[in-house]
C-alpha cells in the first residue's frame, strides 16, 4: 500500500478513516521498519502545522509502559526476556509510548526487553519526540517516573512543576 500524502486533505475526519485503513493491514507479511517509517511520516504530516487540538496551548500527552505477554518461543525469550515461574519460562516484552490525549494519537512508541527500565525507555522516547515533532508538549508521567533530578539533567527544554 502506498500513501499519496499530498492528496490527503488536512481534514481530521478523513484522517480517522486513514487510521482505520492502516489498522486493517496484515502486519505479519510486512517489514516492521516499513510500519515505523510510515508511522513517523504520518505523525510528521499530522503535526506539520498547528491545526490540532491543544490544552491551553500545550499538546497534552501521557507516557506509560506496560508488560506484554508475547508468543512463548525460545527465539522471543532470547530477544525480549522472560519471567520465570516454578516450572515454566514465559516470554515477556515491555512496551512504552507517548500518547497525545487530546488528538487520540500515538506519537511514538517502543517495544523492548522485559527488563528495561521505564525511565530508560522514556528517555529514548522523548529524544525521539524531540527529533520528530516537538510542539509545546506537556507530558504527564505517573509516580514511577519520579526522581526529577535525573530528568532535569537530561532535558533542559522541559519545565518541571
PDB file of C-alpha atoms in Angstrom:
ATOM      1  CA  UNK A   1       0.000   0.000   0.000  1.00  0.00           C
ATOM      2  CA  UNK A   2       1.367   3.424  -0.846  1.00  0.00           C
ATOM      3  CA  UNK A   3       0.044   6.672   0.534  1.00  0.00           C
ATOM      4  CA  UNK A   4      -0.186   9.771  -1.609  1.00  0.00           C
ATOM      5  CA  UNK A   5       0.306  12.360   1.149  1.00  0.00           C
ATOM      6  CA  UNK A   6      -0.317  15.470  -0.999  1.00  0.00           C
ATOM      7  CA  UNK A   7      -3.755  14.144  -1.950  1.00  0.00           C
ATOM      8  CA  UNK A   8      -4.792  13.678   1.682  1.00  0.00           C
ATOM      9  CA  UNK A   9      -6.515  16.814   2.918  1.00  0.00           C
ATOM     10  CA  UNK A  10      -5.899  18.191   6.404  1.00  0.00           C
ATOM     11  CA  UNK A  11      -9.421  17.202   7.355  1.00  0.00           C
ATOM     12  CA  UNK A  12      -9.264  15.332  10.671  1.00  0.00           C
ATOM     13  CA  UNK A  13     -12.316  13.180   9.881  1.00  0.00           C
ATOM     14  CA  UNK A  14     -10.610  11.922   6.716  1.00  0.00           C
ATOM     15  CA  UNK A  15      -7.537  11.163   8.812  1.00  0.00           C
ATOM     16  CA  UNK A  16      -9.589   8.920  11.142  1.00  0.00           C
ATOM     17  CA  UNK A  17     -10.587   6.892   8.077  1.00  0.00           C
ATOM     18  CA  UNK A  18      -6.908   6.586   7.124  1.00  0.00           C
ATOM     19  CA  UNK A  19      -6.056   5.294  10.627  1.00  0.00           C
ATOM     20  CA  UNK A  20      -8.738   2.594  10.312  1.00  0.00           C
ATOM     21  CA  UNK A  21      -7.325   1.519   6.939  1.00  0.00           C
ATOM     22  CA  UNK A  22      -3.815   1.228   8.357  1.00  0.00           C
ATOM     23  CA  UNK A  23      -5.056  -0.838  11.300  1.00  0.00           C
ATOM     24  CA  UNK A  24      -6.615  -3.350   8.882  1.00  0.00           C
ATOM     25  CA  UNK A  25      -3.282  -4.074   7.160  1.00  0.00           C
ATOM     26  CA  UNK A  26      -1.798  -7.536   7.655  1.00  0.00           C
ATOM     27  CA  UNK A  27       1.252  -6.834   9.824  1.00  0.00           C
ATOM     28  CA  UNK A  28       2.614 -10.394   9.634  1.00  0.00           C
ATOM     29  CA  UNK A  29       3.670 -10.101   5.994  1.00  0.00           C
ATOM     30  CA  UNK A  30       5.317  -6.679   6.148  1.00  0.00           C
ATOM     31  CA  UNK A  31       8.613  -5.360   7.450  1.00  0.00           C
ATOM     32  CA  UNK A  32       8.349  -3.711  10.888  1.00  0.00           C
ATOM     33  CA  UNK A  33      10.641  -0.948   9.607  1.00  0.00           C
ATOM     34  CA  UNK A  34       8.103  -0.086   6.910  1.00  0.00           C
ATOM     35  CA  UNK A  35       5.442   0.490   9.574  1.00  0.00           C
ATOM     36  CA  UNK A  36       7.827   2.538  11.712  1.00  0.00           C
ATOM     37  CA  UNK A  37       8.686   4.803   8.765  1.00  0.00           C
ATOM     38  CA  UNK A  38       5.032   5.084   7.768  1.00  0.00           C
ATOM     39  CA  UNK A  39       4.008   5.980  11.335  1.00  0.00           C
ATOM     40  CA  UNK A  40       6.754   8.622  11.564  1.00  0.00           C
ATOM     41  CA  UNK A  41       5.697  10.108   8.215  1.00  0.00           C
ATOM     42  CA  UNK A  42       2.055  10.272   9.313  1.00  0.00           C
ATOM     43  CA  UNK A  43       2.950  11.865  12.669  1.00  0.00           C
ATOM     44  CA  UNK A  44       5.202  14.434  10.985  1.00  0.00           C
ATOM     45  CA  UNK A  45       2.453  15.222   8.472  1.00  0.00           C
ATOM     46  CA  UNK A  46      -0.318  15.386  11.103  1.00  0.00           C
ATOM     47  CA  UNK A  47       1.576  17.804  13.344  1.00  0.00           C
ATOM     48  CA  UNK A  48       3.186  19.665  10.422  1.00  0.00           C
ATOM     49  CA  UNK A  49       1.206  22.782  11.238  1.00  0.00           C
ATOM     50  CA  UNK A  50      -0.627  23.877  14.363  1.00  0.00           C
ATOM     51  CA  UNK A  51      -4.006  22.547  13.202  1.00  0.00           C
ATOM     52  CA  UNK A  52      -4.561  20.084  16.061  1.00  0.00           C
ATOM     53  CA  UNK A  53      -6.254  20.175  19.460  1.00  0.00           C
ATOM     54  CA  UNK A  54      -4.320  21.553  22.417  1.00  0.00           C
ATOM     55  CA  UNK A  55      -4.924  22.075  26.109  1.00  0.00           C
ATOM     56  CA  UNK A  56      -4.288  25.740  26.949  1.00  0.00           C
ATOM     57  CA  UNK A  57      -1.734  25.903  24.136  1.00  0.00           C
ATOM     58  CA  UNK A  58       0.029  22.655  25.038  1.00  0.00           C
ATOM     59  CA  UNK A  59      -0.067  19.339  23.237  1.00  0.00           C
ATOM     60  CA  UNK A  60      -1.202  17.237  26.193  1.00  0.00           C
ATOM     61  CA  UNK A  61       0.494  13.840  26.166  1.00  0.00           C
ATOM     62  CA  UNK A  62       0.989  10.977  28.573  1.00  0.00           C
ATOM     63  CA  UNK A  63       3.740   8.406  28.830  1.00  0.00           C
ATOM     64  CA  UNK A  64       3.467   4.959  30.341  1.00  0.00           C
ATOM     65  CA  UNK A  65       4.843   1.449  29.997  1.00  0.00           C
ATOM     66  CA  UNK A  66       3.261  -1.996  30.080  1.00  0.00           C
ATOM     67  CA  UNK A  67       4.435  -5.579  30.264  1.00  0.00           C
ATOM     68  CA  UNK A  68       3.346  -7.641  27.255  1.00  0.00           C
ATOM     69  CA  UNK A  69       2.805 -11.382  27.141  1.00  0.00           C
ATOM     70  CA  UNK A  70       4.224 -12.468  23.797  1.00  0.00           C
ATOM     71  CA  UNK A  71       4.380 -15.809  21.988  1.00  0.00           C
ATOM     72  CA  UNK A  72       6.355 -18.115  24.243  1.00  0.00           C
ATOM     73  CA  UNK A  73       9.091 -19.243  21.853  1.00  0.00           C
ATOM     74  CA  UNK A  74      12.777 -19.643  22.636  1.00  0.00           C
ATOM     75  CA  UNK A  75      13.626 -17.054  19.983  1.00  0.00           C
ATOM     76  CA  UNK A  76      11.378 -14.421  21.592  1.00  0.00           C
ATOM     77  CA  UNK A  77      12.526 -15.314  25.121  1.00  0.00           C
ATOM     78  CA  UNK A  78      16.117 -14.705  23.952  1.00  0.00           C
ATOM     79  CA  UNK A  79      15.207 -11.445  22.199  1.00  0.00           C
ATOM     80  CA  UNK A  80      12.899  -9.879  24.809  1.00  0.00           C
ATOM     81  CA  UNK A  81      13.434 -11.772  28.049  1.00  0.00           C
ATOM     82  CA  UNK A  82      11.085 -13.771  30.213  1.00  0.00           C
ATOM     83  CA  UNK A  83       9.519 -14.155  33.626  1.00  0.00           C
ATOM     84  CA  UNK A  84      10.186 -17.409  35.383  1.00  0.00           C
ATOM     85  CA  UNK A  85       7.768 -19.494  37.403  1.00  0.00           C
ATOM     86  CA  UNK A  86       8.468 -22.762  39.196  1.00  0.00           C
ATOM     87  CA  UNK A  87       8.123 -24.864  36.056  1.00  0.00           C
ATOM     88  CA  UNK A  88       7.973 -22.523  33.073  1.00  0.00           C
ATOM     89  CA  UNK A  89       9.655 -19.512  31.489  1.00  0.00           C
ATOM     90  CA  UNK A  90       7.137 -17.107  29.922  1.00  0.00           C
ATOM     91  CA  UNK A  91       8.256 -14.710  27.185  1.00  0.00           C
ATOM     92  CA  UNK A  92       7.618 -11.070  28.050  1.00  0.00           C
ATOM     93  CA  UNK A  93       8.364  -7.701  26.481  1.00  0.00           C
ATOM     94  CA  UNK A  94       8.000  -4.127  27.695  1.00  0.00           C
ATOM     95  CA  UNK A  95       6.122  -1.545  25.642  1.00  0.00           C
ATOM     96  CA  UNK A  96       6.081   2.186  26.249  1.00  0.00           C
ATOM     97  CA  UNK A  97       4.544   5.078  24.362  1.00  0.00           C
ATOM     98  CA  UNK A  98       3.868   8.792  24.269  1.00  0.00           C
ATOM     99  CA  UNK A  99       0.170   9.309  23.577  1.00  0.00           C
ATOM    100  CA  UNK A 100      -1.488  12.599  22.547  1.00  0.00           C
ATOM    101  CA  UNK A 101      -4.576  12.677  24.762  1.00  0.00           C
ATOM    102  CA  UNK A 102      -6.485  15.471  23.002  1.00  0.00           C
ATOM    103  CA  UNK A 103      -5.983  14.146  19.450  1.00  0.00           C
ATOM    104  CA  UNK A 104      -6.256  10.407  20.234  1.00  0.00           C
ATOM    105  CA  UNK A 105      -2.885   9.768  18.611  1.00  0.00           C
ATOM    106  CA  UNK A 106       0.098   7.603  19.489  1.00  0.00           C
ATOM    107  CA  UNK A 107       3.045   9.918  18.826  1.00  0.00           C
ATOM    108  CA  UNK A 108       5.868   7.446  19.379  1.00  0.00           C
ATOM    109  CA  UNK A 109       6.320   4.044  20.971  1.00  0.00           C
ATOM    110  CA  UNK A 110       8.819   1.288  21.577  1.00  0.00           C
ATOM    111  CA  UNK A 111       8.759  -2.425  22.358  1.00  0.00           C
ATOM    112  CA  UNK A 112      11.907  -3.637  24.078  1.00  0.00           C
ATOM    113  CA  UNK A 113      13.346  -6.153  26.521  1.00  0.00           C
ATOM    114  CA  UNK A 114      11.219  -7.103  29.505  1.00  0.00           C
ATOM    115  CA  UNK A 115      13.902  -5.967  31.963  1.00  0.00           C
ATOM    116  CA  UNK A 116      14.420  -2.476  30.507  1.00  0.00           C
ATOM    117  CA  UNK A 117      13.594   0.281  32.988  1.00  0.00           C
ATOM    118  CA  UNK A 118      10.648   2.590  32.323  1.00  0.00           C
ATOM    119  CA  UNK A 119      12.791   5.715  32.762  1.00  0.00           C
ATOM    120  CA  UNK A 120      15.330   4.489  30.207  1.00  0.00           C
ATOM    121  CA  UNK A 121      12.609   3.863  27.637  1.00  0.00           C
ATOM    122  CA  UNK A 122      11.004   7.236  28.438  1.00  0.00           C
ATOM    123  CA  UNK A 123      14.326   8.993  27.815  1.00  0.00           C
ATOM    124  CA  UNK A 124      14.603   7.291  24.403  1.00  0.00           C
ATOM    125  CA  UNK A 125      11.017   8.199  23.504  1.00  0.00           C
ATOM    126  CA  UNK A 126      11.449  11.842  24.487  1.00  0.00           C
ATOM    127  CA  UNK A 127      14.684  12.062  22.490  1.00  0.00           C
ATOM    128  CA  UNK A 128      12.788  10.624  19.506  1.00  0.00           C
ATOM    129  CA  UNK A 129       9.956  13.100  20.095  1.00  0.00           C
ATOM    130  CA  UNK A 130      12.459  15.971  20.034  1.00  0.00           C
ATOM    131  CA  UNK A 131      13.711  14.805  16.607  1.00  0.00           C
ATOM    132  CA  UNK A 132      10.260  14.031  15.227  1.00  0.00           C
ATOM    133  CA  UNK A 133       7.804  16.771  16.197  1.00  0.00           C
ATOM    134  CA  UNK A 134       8.284  18.747  19.386  1.00  0.00           C
ATOM    135  CA  UNK A 135       5.210  21.016  19.681  1.00  0.00           C
ATOM    136  CA  UNK A 136       4.997  22.795  23.047  1.00  0.00           C
ATOM    137  CA  UNK A 137       4.483  19.473  24.820  1.00  0.00           C
ATOM    138  CA  UNK A 138       3.105  18.908  28.289  1.00  0.00           C
ATOM    139  CA  UNK A 139       3.841  15.267  29.122  1.00  0.00           C
ATOM    140  CA  UNK A 140       2.167  13.570  32.076  1.00  0.00           C
ATOM    141  CA  UNK A 141       4.091  10.868  33.960  1.00  0.00           C
ATOM    142  CA  UNK A 142       2.874   8.539  36.678  1.00  0.00           C
ATOM    143  CA  UNK A 143       4.690   8.236  40.001  1.00  0.00           C
ATOM    144  CA  UNK A 144       7.120   5.555  38.797  1.00  0.00           C
ATOM    145  CA  UNK A 145       8.911   8.222  36.768  1.00  0.00           C
ATOM    146  CA  UNK A 146       9.898  10.203  39.883  1.00  0.00           C
ATOM    147  CA  UNK A 147      13.411  11.493  40.589  1.00  0.00           C
ATOM    148  CA  UNK A 148      13.126  14.807  38.771  1.00  0.00           C
ATOM    149  CA  UNK A 149      16.867  15.423  39.198  1.00  0.00           C
ATOM    150  CA  UNK A 150      17.521  12.643  36.659  1.00  0.00           C
ATOM    151  CA  UNK A 151      15.165  14.317  34.180  1.00  0.00           C
ATOM    152  CA  UNK A 152      16.412  17.868  34.796  1.00  0.00           C
ATOM    153  CA  UNK A 153      19.946  16.924  33.862  1.00  0.00           C
ATOM    154  CA  UNK A 154      18.852  15.364  30.589  1.00  0.00           C
ATOM    155  CA  UNK A 155      16.202  17.684  29.184  1.00  0.00           C
ATOM    156  CA  UNK A 156      16.915  21.369  29.513  1.00  0.00           C
ATOM    157  CA  UNK A 157      13.881  22.276  27.421  1.00  0.00           C
ATOM    158  CA  UNK A 158      11.411  20.662  29.784  1.00  0.00           C
ATOM    159  CA  UNK A 159       9.818  22.535  32.660  1.00  0.00           C
ATOM    160  CA  UNK A 160       9.073  20.792  35.924  1.00  0.00           C
ATOM    161  CA  UNK A 161       6.061  21.689  38.032  1.00  0.00           C
TER     162      UNK A 161
END
